[in-house]
Short mmCIF file of C-alpha atoms and ligand atoms in Angstrom, two decimals:
data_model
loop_
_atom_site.label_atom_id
_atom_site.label_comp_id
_atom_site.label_asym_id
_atom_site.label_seq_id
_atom_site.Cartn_x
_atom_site.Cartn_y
_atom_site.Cartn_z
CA UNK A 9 104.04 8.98 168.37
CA UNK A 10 106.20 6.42 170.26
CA UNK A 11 109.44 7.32 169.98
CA UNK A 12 110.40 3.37 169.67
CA UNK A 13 108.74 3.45 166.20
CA UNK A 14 109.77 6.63 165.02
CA UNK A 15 112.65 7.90 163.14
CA UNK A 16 114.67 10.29 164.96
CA UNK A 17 118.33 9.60 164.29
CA UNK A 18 120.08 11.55 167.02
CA UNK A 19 123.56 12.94 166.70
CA UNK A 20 125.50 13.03 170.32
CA UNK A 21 128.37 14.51 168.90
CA UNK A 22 128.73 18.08 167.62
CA UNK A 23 128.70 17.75 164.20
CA UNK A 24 132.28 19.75 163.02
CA UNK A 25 130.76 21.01 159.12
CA UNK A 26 127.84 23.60 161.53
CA UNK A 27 129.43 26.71 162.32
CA UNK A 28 126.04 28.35 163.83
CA UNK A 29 123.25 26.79 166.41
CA UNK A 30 120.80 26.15 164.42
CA UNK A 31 123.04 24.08 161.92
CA UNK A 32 124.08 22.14 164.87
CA UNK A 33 120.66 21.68 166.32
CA UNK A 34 119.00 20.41 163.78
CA UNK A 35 121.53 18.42 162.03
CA UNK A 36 121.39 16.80 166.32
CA UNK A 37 117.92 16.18 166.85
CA UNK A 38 117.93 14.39 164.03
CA UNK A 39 115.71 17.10 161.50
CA UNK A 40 117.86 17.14 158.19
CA UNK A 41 120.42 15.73 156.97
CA UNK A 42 122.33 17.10 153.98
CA UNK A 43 122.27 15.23 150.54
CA UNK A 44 124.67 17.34 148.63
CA UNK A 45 126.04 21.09 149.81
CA UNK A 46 123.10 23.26 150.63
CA UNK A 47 120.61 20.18 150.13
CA UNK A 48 118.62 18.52 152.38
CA UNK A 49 116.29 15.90 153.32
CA UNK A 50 113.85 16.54 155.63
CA UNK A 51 113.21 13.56 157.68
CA UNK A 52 109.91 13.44 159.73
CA UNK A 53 110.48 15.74 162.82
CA UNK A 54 112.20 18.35 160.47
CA UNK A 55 109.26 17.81 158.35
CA UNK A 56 106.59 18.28 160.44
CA UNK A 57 108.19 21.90 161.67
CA UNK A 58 108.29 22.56 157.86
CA UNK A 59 104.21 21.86 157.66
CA UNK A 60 103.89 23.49 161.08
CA UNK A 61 105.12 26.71 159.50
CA UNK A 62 103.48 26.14 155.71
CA UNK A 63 100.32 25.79 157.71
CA UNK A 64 100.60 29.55 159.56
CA UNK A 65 101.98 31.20 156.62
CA UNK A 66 98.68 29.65 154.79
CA UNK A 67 96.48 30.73 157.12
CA UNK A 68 97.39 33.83 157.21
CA UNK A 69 98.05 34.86 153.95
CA UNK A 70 94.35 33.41 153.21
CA UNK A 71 93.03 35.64 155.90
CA UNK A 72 94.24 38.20 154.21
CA UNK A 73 92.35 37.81 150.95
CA UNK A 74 95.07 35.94 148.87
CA UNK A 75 94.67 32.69 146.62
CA UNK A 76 97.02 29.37 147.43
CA UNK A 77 98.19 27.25 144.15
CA UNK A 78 101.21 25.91 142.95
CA UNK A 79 103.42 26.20 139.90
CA UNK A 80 106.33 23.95 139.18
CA UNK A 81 109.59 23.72 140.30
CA UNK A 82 110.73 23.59 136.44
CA UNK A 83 110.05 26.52 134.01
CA UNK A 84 110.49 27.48 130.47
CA UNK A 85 113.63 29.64 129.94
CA UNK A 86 111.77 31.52 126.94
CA UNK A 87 109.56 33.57 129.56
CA UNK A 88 112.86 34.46 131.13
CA UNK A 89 114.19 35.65 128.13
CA UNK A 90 111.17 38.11 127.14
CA UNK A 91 111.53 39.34 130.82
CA UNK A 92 115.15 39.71 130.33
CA UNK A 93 115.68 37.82 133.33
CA UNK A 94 117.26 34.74 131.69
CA UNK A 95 120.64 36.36 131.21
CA UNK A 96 120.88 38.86 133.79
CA UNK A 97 119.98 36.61 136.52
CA UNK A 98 123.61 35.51 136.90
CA UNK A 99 124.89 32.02 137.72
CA UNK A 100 122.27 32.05 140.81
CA UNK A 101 119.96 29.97 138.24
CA UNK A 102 119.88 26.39 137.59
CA UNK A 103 119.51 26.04 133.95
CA UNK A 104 118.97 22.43 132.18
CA UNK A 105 118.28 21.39 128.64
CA UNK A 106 115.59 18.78 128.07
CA UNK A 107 116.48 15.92 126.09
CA UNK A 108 114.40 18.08 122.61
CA UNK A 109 117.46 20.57 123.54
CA UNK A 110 114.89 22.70 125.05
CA UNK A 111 116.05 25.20 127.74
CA UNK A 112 114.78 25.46 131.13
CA UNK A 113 115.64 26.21 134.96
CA UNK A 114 114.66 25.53 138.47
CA UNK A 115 112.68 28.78 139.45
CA UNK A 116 115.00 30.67 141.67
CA UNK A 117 111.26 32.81 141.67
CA UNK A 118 108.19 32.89 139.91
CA UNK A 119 107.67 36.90 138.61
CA UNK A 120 107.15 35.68 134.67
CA UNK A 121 105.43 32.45 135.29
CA UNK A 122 102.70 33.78 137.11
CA UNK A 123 102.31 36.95 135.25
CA UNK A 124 101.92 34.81 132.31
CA UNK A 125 99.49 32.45 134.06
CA UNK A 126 97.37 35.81 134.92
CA UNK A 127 97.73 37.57 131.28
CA UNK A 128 96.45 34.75 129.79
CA UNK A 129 93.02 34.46 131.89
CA UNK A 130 92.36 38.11 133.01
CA UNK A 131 91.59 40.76 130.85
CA UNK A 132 89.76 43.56 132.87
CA UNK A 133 89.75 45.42 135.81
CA UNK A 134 86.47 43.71 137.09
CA UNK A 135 88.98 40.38 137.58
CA UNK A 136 91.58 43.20 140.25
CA UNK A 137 92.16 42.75 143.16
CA UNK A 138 94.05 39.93 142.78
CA UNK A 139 96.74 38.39 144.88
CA UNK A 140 97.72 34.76 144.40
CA UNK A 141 100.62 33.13 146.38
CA UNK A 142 102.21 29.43 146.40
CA UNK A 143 104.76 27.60 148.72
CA UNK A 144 106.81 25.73 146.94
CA UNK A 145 110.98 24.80 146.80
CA UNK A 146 113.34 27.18 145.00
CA UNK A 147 116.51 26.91 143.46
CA UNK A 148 119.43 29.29 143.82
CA UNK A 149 123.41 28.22 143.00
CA UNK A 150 124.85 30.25 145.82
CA UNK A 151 127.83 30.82 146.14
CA UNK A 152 128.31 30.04 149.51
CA UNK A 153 125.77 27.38 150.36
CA UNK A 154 126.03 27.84 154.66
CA UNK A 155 124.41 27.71 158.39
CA UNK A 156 122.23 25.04 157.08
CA UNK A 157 118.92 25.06 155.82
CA UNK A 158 120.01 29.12 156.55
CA UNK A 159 121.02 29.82 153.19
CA UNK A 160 120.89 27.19 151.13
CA UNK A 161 120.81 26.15 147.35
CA UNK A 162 117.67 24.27 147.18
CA UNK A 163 115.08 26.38 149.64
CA UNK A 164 111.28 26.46 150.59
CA UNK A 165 109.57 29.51 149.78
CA UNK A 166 105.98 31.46 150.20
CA UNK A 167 105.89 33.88 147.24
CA UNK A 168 102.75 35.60 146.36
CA UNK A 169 102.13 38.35 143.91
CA UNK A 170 99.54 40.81 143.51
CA UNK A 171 97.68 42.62 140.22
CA UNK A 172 96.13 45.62 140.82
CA UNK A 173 94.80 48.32 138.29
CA UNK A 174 97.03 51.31 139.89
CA UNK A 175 99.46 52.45 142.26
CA UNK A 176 97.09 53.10 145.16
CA UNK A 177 95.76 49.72 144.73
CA UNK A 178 99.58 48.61 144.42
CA UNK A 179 100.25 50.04 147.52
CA UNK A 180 97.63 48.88 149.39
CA UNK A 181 98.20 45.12 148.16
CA UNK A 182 101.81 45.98 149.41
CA UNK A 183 100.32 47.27 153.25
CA UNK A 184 98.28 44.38 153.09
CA UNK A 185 100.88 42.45 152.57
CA UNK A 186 103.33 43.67 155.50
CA UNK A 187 100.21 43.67 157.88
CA UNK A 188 99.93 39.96 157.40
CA UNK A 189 103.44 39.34 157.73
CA UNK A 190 104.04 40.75 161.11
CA UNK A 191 100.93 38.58 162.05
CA UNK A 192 102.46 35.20 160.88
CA UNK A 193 105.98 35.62 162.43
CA UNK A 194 104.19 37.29 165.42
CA UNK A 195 102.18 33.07 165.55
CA UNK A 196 105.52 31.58 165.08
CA UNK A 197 106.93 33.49 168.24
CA UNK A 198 109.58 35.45 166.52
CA UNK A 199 109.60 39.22 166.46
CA UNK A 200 110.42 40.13 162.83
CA UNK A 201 111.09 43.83 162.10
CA UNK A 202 110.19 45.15 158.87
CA UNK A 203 113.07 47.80 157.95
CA UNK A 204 113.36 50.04 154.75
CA UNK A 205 115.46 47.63 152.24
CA UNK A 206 117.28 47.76 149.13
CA UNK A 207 115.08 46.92 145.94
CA UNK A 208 118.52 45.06 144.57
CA UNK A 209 118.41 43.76 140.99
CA UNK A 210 114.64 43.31 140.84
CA UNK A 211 114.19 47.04 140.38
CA UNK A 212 111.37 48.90 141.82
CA UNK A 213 112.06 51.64 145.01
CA UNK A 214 109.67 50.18 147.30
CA UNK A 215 110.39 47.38 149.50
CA UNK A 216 111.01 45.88 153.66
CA UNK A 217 112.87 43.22 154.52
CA UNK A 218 111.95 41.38 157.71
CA UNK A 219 114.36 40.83 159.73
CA UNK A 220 114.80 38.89 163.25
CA UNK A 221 117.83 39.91 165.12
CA UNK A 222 120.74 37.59 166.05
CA UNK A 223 124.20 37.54 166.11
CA UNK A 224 124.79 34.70 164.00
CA UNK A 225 122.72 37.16 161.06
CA UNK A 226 124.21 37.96 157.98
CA UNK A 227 122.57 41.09 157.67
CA UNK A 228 123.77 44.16 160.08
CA UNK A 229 120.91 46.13 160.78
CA UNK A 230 120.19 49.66 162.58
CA UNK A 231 117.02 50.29 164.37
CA UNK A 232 115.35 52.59 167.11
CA UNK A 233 114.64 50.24 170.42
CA UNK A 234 111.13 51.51 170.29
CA UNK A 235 110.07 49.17 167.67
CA UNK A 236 110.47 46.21 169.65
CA UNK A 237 107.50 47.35 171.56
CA UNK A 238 105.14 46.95 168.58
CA UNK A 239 102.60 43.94 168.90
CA UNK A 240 99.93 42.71 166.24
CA UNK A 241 98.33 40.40 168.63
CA UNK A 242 94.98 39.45 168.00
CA UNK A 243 94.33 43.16 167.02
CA UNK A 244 91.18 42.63 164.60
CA UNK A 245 92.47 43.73 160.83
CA UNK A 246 90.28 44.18 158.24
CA UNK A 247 92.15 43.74 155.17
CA UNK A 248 89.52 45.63 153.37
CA UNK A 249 90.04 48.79 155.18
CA UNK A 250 92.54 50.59 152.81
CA UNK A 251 93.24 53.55 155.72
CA UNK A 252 93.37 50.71 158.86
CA UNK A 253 96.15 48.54 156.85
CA UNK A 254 97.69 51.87 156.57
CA UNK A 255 97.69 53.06 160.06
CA UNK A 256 99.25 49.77 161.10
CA UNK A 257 102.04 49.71 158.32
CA UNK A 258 102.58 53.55 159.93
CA UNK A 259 103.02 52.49 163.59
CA UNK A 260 105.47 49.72 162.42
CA UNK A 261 107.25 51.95 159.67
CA UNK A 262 107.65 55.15 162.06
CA UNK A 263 110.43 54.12 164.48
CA UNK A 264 113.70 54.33 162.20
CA UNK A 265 114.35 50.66 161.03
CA UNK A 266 116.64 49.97 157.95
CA UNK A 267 119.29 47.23 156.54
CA UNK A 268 123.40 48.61 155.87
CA UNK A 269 122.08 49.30 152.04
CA UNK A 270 119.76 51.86 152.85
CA UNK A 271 121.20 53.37 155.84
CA UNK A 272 120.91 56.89 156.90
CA UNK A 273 123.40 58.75 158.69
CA UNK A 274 121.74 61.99 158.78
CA UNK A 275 118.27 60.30 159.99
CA UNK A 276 119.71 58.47 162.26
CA UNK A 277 121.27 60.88 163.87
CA UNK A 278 117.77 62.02 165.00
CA UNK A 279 117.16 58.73 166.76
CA UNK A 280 118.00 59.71 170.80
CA UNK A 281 120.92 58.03 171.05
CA UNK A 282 119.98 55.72 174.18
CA UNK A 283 117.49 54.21 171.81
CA UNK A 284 119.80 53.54 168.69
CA UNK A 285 120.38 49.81 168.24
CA UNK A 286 123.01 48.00 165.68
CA UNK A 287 122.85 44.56 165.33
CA UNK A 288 122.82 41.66 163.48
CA UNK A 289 119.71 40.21 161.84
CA UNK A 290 118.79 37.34 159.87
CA UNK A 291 116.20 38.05 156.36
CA UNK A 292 113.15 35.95 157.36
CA UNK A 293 110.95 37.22 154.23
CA UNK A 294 110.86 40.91 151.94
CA UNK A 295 108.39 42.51 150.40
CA UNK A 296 108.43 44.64 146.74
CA UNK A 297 106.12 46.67 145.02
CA UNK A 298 107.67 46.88 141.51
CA UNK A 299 104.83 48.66 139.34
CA UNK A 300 104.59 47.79 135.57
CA UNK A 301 107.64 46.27 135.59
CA UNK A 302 106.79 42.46 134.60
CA UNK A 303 103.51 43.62 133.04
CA UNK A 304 105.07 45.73 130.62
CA UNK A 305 107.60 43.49 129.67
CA UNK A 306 105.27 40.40 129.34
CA UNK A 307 102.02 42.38 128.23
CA UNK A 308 100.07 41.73 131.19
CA UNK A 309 97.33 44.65 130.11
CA UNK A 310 93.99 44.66 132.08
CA UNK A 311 91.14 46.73 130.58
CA UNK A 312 90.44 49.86 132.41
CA UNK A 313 86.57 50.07 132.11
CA UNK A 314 87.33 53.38 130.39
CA UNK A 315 88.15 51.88 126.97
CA UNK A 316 92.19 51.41 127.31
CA UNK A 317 94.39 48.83 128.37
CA UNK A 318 96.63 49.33 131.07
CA UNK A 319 99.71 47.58 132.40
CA UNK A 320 98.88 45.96 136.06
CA UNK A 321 100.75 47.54 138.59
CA UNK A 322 102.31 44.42 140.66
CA UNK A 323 104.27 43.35 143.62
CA UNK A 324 106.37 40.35 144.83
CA UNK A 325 106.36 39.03 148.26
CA UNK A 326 108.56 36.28 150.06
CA UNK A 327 108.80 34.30 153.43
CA UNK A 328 111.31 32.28 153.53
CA UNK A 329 110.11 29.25 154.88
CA UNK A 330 112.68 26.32 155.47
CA UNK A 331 115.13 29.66 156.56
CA UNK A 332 112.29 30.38 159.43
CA UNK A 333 113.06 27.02 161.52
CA UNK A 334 117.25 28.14 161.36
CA UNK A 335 116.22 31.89 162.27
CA UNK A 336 113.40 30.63 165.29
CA UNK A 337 116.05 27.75 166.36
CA UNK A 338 119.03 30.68 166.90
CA UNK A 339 116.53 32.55 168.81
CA UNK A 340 115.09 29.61 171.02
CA UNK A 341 117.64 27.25 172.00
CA UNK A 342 120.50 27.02 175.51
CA UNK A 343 123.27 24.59 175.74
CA UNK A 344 121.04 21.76 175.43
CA UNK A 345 119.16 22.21 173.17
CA UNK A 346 116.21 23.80 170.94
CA UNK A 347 112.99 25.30 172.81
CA UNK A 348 110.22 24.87 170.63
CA UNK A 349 107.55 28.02 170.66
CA UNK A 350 104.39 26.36 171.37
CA UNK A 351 103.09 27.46 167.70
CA UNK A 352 105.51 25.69 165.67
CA UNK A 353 106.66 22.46 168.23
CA UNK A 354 107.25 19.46 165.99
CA UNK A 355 105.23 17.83 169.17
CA UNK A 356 103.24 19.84 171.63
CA UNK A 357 104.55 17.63 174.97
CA UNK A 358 107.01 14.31 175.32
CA UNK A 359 106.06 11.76 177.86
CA UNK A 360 109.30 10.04 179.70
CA UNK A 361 108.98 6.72 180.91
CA UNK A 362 111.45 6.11 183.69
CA UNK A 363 111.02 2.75 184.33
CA UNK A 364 110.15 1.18 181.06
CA UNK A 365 108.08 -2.52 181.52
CA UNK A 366 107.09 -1.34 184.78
CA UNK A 367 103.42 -2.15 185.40
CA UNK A 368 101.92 1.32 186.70
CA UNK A 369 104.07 3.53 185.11
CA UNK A 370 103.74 2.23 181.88
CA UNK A 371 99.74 2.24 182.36
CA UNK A 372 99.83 5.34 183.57
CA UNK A 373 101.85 6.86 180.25
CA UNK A 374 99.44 4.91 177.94
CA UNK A 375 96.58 7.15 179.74
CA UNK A 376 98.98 10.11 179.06
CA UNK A 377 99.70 9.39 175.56
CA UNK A 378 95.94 8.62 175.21
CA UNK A 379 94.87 11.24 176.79
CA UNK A 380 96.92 13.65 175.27
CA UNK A 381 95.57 12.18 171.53
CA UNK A 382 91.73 12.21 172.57
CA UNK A 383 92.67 15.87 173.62
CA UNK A 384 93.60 16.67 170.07
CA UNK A 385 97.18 17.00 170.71
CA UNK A 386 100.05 15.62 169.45
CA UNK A 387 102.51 13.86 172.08
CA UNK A 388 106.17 12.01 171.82
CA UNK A 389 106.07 9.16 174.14
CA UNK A 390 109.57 7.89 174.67
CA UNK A 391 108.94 4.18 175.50
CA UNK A 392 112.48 3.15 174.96
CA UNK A 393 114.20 0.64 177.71
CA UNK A 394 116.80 3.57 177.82
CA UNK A 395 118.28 5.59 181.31
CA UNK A 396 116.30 8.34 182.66
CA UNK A 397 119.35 10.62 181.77
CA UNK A 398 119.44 9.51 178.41
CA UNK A 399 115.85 10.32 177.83
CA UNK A 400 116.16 13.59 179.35
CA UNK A 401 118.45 14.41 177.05
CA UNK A 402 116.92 13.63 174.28
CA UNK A 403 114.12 15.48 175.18
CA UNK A 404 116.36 18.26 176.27
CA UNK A 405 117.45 18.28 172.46
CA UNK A 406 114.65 17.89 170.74
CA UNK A 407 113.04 21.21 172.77
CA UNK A 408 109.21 20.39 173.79
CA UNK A 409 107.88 22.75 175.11
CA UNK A 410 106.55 20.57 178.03
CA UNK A 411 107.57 16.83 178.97
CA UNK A 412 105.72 14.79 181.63
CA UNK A 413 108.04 12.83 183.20
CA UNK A 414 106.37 9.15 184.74
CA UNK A 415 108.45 7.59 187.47
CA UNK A 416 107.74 5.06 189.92
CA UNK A 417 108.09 6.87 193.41
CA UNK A 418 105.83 9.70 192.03
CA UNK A 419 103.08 7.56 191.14
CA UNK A 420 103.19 6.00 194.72
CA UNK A 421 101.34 9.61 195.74
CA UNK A 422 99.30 9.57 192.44
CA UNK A 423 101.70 12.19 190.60
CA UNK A 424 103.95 12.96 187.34
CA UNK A 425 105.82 16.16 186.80
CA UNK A 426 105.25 18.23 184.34
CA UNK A 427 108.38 20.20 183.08
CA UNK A 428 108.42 23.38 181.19
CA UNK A 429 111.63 23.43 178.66
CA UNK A 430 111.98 26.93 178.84
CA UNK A 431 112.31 28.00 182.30
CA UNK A 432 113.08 24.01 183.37
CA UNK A 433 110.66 24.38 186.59
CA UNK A 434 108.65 21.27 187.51
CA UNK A 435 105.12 20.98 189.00
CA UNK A 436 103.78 17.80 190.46
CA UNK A 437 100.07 16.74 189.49
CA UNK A 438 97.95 13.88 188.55
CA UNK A 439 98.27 12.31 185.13
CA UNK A 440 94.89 14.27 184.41
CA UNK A 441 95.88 17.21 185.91
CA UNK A 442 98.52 17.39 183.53
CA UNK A 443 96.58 16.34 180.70
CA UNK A 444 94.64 19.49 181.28
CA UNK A 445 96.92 22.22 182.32
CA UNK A 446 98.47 20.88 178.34
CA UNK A 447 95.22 21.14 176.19
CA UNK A 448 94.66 24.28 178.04
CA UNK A 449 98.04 25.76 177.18
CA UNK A 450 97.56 24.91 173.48
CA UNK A 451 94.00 26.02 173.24
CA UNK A 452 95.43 29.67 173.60
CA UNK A 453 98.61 28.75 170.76
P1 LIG B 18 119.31 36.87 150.63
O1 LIG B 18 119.56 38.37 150.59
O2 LIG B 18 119.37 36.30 152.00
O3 LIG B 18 120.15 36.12 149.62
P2 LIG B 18 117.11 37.37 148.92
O4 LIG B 18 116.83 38.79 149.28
O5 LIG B 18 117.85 37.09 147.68
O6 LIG B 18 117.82 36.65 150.16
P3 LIG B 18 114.31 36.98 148.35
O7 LIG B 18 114.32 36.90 146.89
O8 LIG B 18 113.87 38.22 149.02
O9 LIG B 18 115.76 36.54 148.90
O10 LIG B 18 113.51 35.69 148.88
C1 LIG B 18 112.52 35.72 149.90
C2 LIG B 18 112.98 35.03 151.16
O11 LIG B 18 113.47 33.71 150.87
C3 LIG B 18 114.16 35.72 151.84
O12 LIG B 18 113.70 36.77 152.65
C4 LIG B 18 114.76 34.59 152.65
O13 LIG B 18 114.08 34.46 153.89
C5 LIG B 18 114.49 33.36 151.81
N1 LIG B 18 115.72 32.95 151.10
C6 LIG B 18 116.35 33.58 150.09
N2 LIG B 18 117.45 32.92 149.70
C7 LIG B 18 117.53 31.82 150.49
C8 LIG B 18 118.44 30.73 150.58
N3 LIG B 18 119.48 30.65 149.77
N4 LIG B 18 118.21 29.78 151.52
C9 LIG B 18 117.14 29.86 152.33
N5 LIG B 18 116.25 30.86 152.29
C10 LIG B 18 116.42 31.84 151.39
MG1 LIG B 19 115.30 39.49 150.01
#
C-alpha cells in the first residue's frame, strides 16, 4: 500500500477520553474510532489486525478438528426464555421488538441458538464428536463501556461449542480445546496463562480463563513463576490422542495458576515463596465445560446406540477477539508507539522515502515496494512529500516490525537501512539484501 492513497488518519495529540495504552494507541495510529460509547469503527489498518487475528484463531481452531459457520447477530428471545436465560441474563442484553411486536436481542452469546441448530439435525451418537465454532460481533450493555475496544459494548468474538455423548468425551473436547488455545495466542506472540476460573452465572464447575498479564488488567491474578516457562511451539499435537491432549493440559494446569474468585490461600501457601507471583492480567478468552446443562433444558437428546436418548454433554469456549489487539498492544508498545509481533503486523515492513521526487531514491523504493509484493509480503510505502522526522514518526506509531528507510547519501554506496522497531538497531544493505533478510524473517512467522 502507498501510504498517499491510504486511509490512516493519524492523531498527534494524546487523545484525553484513553486512560490505558492501548486506547491511546490505537485511537493514534489511526485504527478505530468510536461511533457511540464502547462502539467502534474499524477503519482499514484496525481492520486488517482484526482479520490478521480471525485468520489464526481459524486456523487453529480448524486444526483442531472444529467446524467454522456463522449465526446472526440477531436472535429470537423465545429460545432464551426456554433456556431461562432471557430474564436472568440481566440488563447485559440488548433486547428489541420487531415491528410484528416480536421480541428479540443482539446475542451477548450463542449457547441456545446453536444447541437448537444441532437438536434439530443430529439425532445419534454416530453424528458426536462434534465441535462447531463461529466469529462473529457480540453485544453486551456494560456498564462501564472502557480502555477501548478492551471492554466494550459491541465486541468480536470466537465462540465454539462442543456435543459429545459423555463426560469423558466432554472433557476431552474441553483439553482439546485449551491445547489449541495456548497454540493461537502462543502465533499471536502473547503468552496467555490458562488459570483455574470461576464458572460465574453460566453454571457448570469446570472452566480457565486465559489470561495475559499487565498492569493496566482488570483481573488480579496469582500464579507460580514456573508457568511462564511453558512453550507449545511447534510441538506436534494430535488432537485425536485423548491421553497426549491430556498430558499437555497437565504440564500447563500443574504450576498453581488461578483468578481472585477461585483463589487458594492454603494451596498457595505451598508455592515456594520466591516463585509466587500477583499481578494484574487482562481475560483474553475462557473456556467451560457445562454438561447437560443447555441440552436438558432445550432437549438436545442424541441416541445412545444402546436404545435411549441421552442429553449431550456440552461446553462453551471464547477468544475474545477485537479485546486481543488492546491486550497484545499493552504488551508491545514504548513511548512511541505500538510494536507489531510479526504474526499479527497490520503490514509486515514500511518503506520511508526521504527524499520524495528524487530520481534514484524513488526508483529504488518502487523496487522495494515491488519487491516486497512479488515476495508475497505486504509493505507500507510512505511516498508522502513529508520530513524524514515526520515519517519516522509515523512509522514509529504505527509499530512495523521492520522499516527500510531510502535516502539519498545511502544509495550513493548502493545501500538502505533496514530498522528493527523493537530493539531500533539499523543494518545497512542493498535494496535486495533487504528484500531478503524480510521474506526470510516472515517465512518463519
Ligand atoms: P469479562 O469477565 O471480561 O466481562 P466474560 O467472562 O463475561 O468477560 P466471556 O463470556 O468469557 O466473557 O467471553 C469470552 C471472551 O470475550 C472473554 O474472555 C473476553 O476476552 C471477551 N470479552 C468479553 N466481554 C467483552 C467486552 N465487553 N469487550 C471486549 N471483549 C470482551
Ligand atoms: Mg469470561
Amino acid at each position: 500500500m502507498r501510504l498517499s492513497r491510504y486511509f490512516l488518519p493519524i492523531i498527534k495529540e494524546t487523545p484525553s477520553e484513553a486512560a490505558i495504552a492501548s486506547h491511546r494507541l490505537m485511537l493514534r495510529a489511526g485504527m478505530i474510532r468510536q461511533a457511540q460509547a464502547g462502539i467502534y469503527s474499524w477503519l482499514p489498518m484496525g481492520f486488517k489486525v482484526l482479520r490478521r487475528l480471525e485468520n489464526i484463531v481459524h486456523e487453529e481452531q480448524i486444526r483442531a478438528g472444529h467446524h467454522p459457520m456463522l449465526m446472526p447477530t440477531l436472535q429470537s428471545a423465545d429460545l432464551w426464555r426456554e433456556s431461562g436465560r432471557y430474564e436472568a441474563y440481566g440488563e447485559e442484553m440488548l433486547r428489541i421488538t420487531d415491528r410484528h411486536g416480536r421480541d428479540m436481542l443482539y446475542g451477548p452469546t450463542n449457547e441456545e441458538l446453536i444447541t437448537d441448530i444441532f437438536k434439530n439435525a443430529v439425532g445419534s451418537y454416530k453424528d458426536l464428536p462434534m465441535t462447531l465454532y463461529h466469529i462473529q460481533w457480540k453485544f453486551r450493555d456494560e456498564v462501564r463501556p472502557r480502555f477501548g475496544v478492551m471492554r466494550g459494548r459491541e465486541f468480536f468474538m470466537k465462540d465454539g461449542y462442543n456435543f459429545d455423548i459423555d463426560e469423558d468425551a466432554a472433557r476431552h473436547a474441553y483439553n482439546r480445546h485449551m491445547v489449541s488455545y495456548i497454540r493461537t495466542y502462543e502465533r499471536m506472540g502473547l503468552k496467555a496463562i490458562p488459570m483455574r476460573a470461576d464458572s460465574g452465572p453460566i453454571g457448570g464447575d469446570n472452566t480457565h480463563e486465559f489470561l495475559v498479564l499487565a498492569d493496566t488488567g482488570e483481573s488480579e491474578v496469582f500464579y507460580d513463576s514456573n508457568i511462564l516457562d511453558l512453550h507449545l511451539g511447534d510441538r506436534e499435537v494430535d488432537y485425536d490422542n485423548w491421553d497426549g491432549v491430556k498430558a499437555i493440559c497437565d504440564e500447563w494446569t500443574t504450576p498453581y495458576a488461578r483468578t481472585d474468585e477461585t483463589h487458594d490461600a492454603a494451596i498457595w501457601a505451598d508455592v515456594p515463596a520466591d516463585r509466587q507471583q500477583v499481578s494484574r492480567a487482562i481475560e483474553v478468552g475462557q473456556i467451560f465445560y457445562f454438561g447437560t446443562k443447555y441440552s436438558d433444558a432445550l432437549g438436545a437428546l442424541v441416541d445412545d446406540g444402546k436404545g435411549a436418548r441421552k442429553a449431550v454433554h456440552m461446553g462453551s469456549h471464547g477468544i475474545g477477539v477485537s479485546r486481543l489487539i488492546g491486550a497484545i498492544i499493552e504488551a508491545f508498545h514504548d513511548d512511541k508507539g505500538i510494536i507489531w509481533p510479526e504474526a499479527v503486523t497490520p503490514f509486515h515492513a514500511g518503506i520511508v522515502n526521504l527524499k520524495q521526487g528524487d530520481t534514484d531514491t524513488d526508483a529504488t523504493c518502487d523496487q522495494l515496494y515491488q519487491g516486497l509484493i512479488k515476495a508475497g509480503l505486504d509493505p507500507l510505502y510512505d511516498d508522502r512529500d513529508e520530513r524524514a522526522g515526520g515519517k519516522f514518526a509515523t512509522m514509529d506509531l504505527i509499530g512495523l516490525p521492520w522499516r527500510i528507510t531510502v535516502g539519498p547519501r545511502g544509495l550513493k554506496n548502493g545501500v538502505v537501512e533496514l530498522t528493527s522497531r523493537k530493539t531500533g538497531e539499523s543494518e545497512e544493505m542493498s535494496p535486495q539484501a533487504a528484500i531478503a533478510r524480510i521474506t526470510e524473517i516472515y517465512a518463519q512467522v
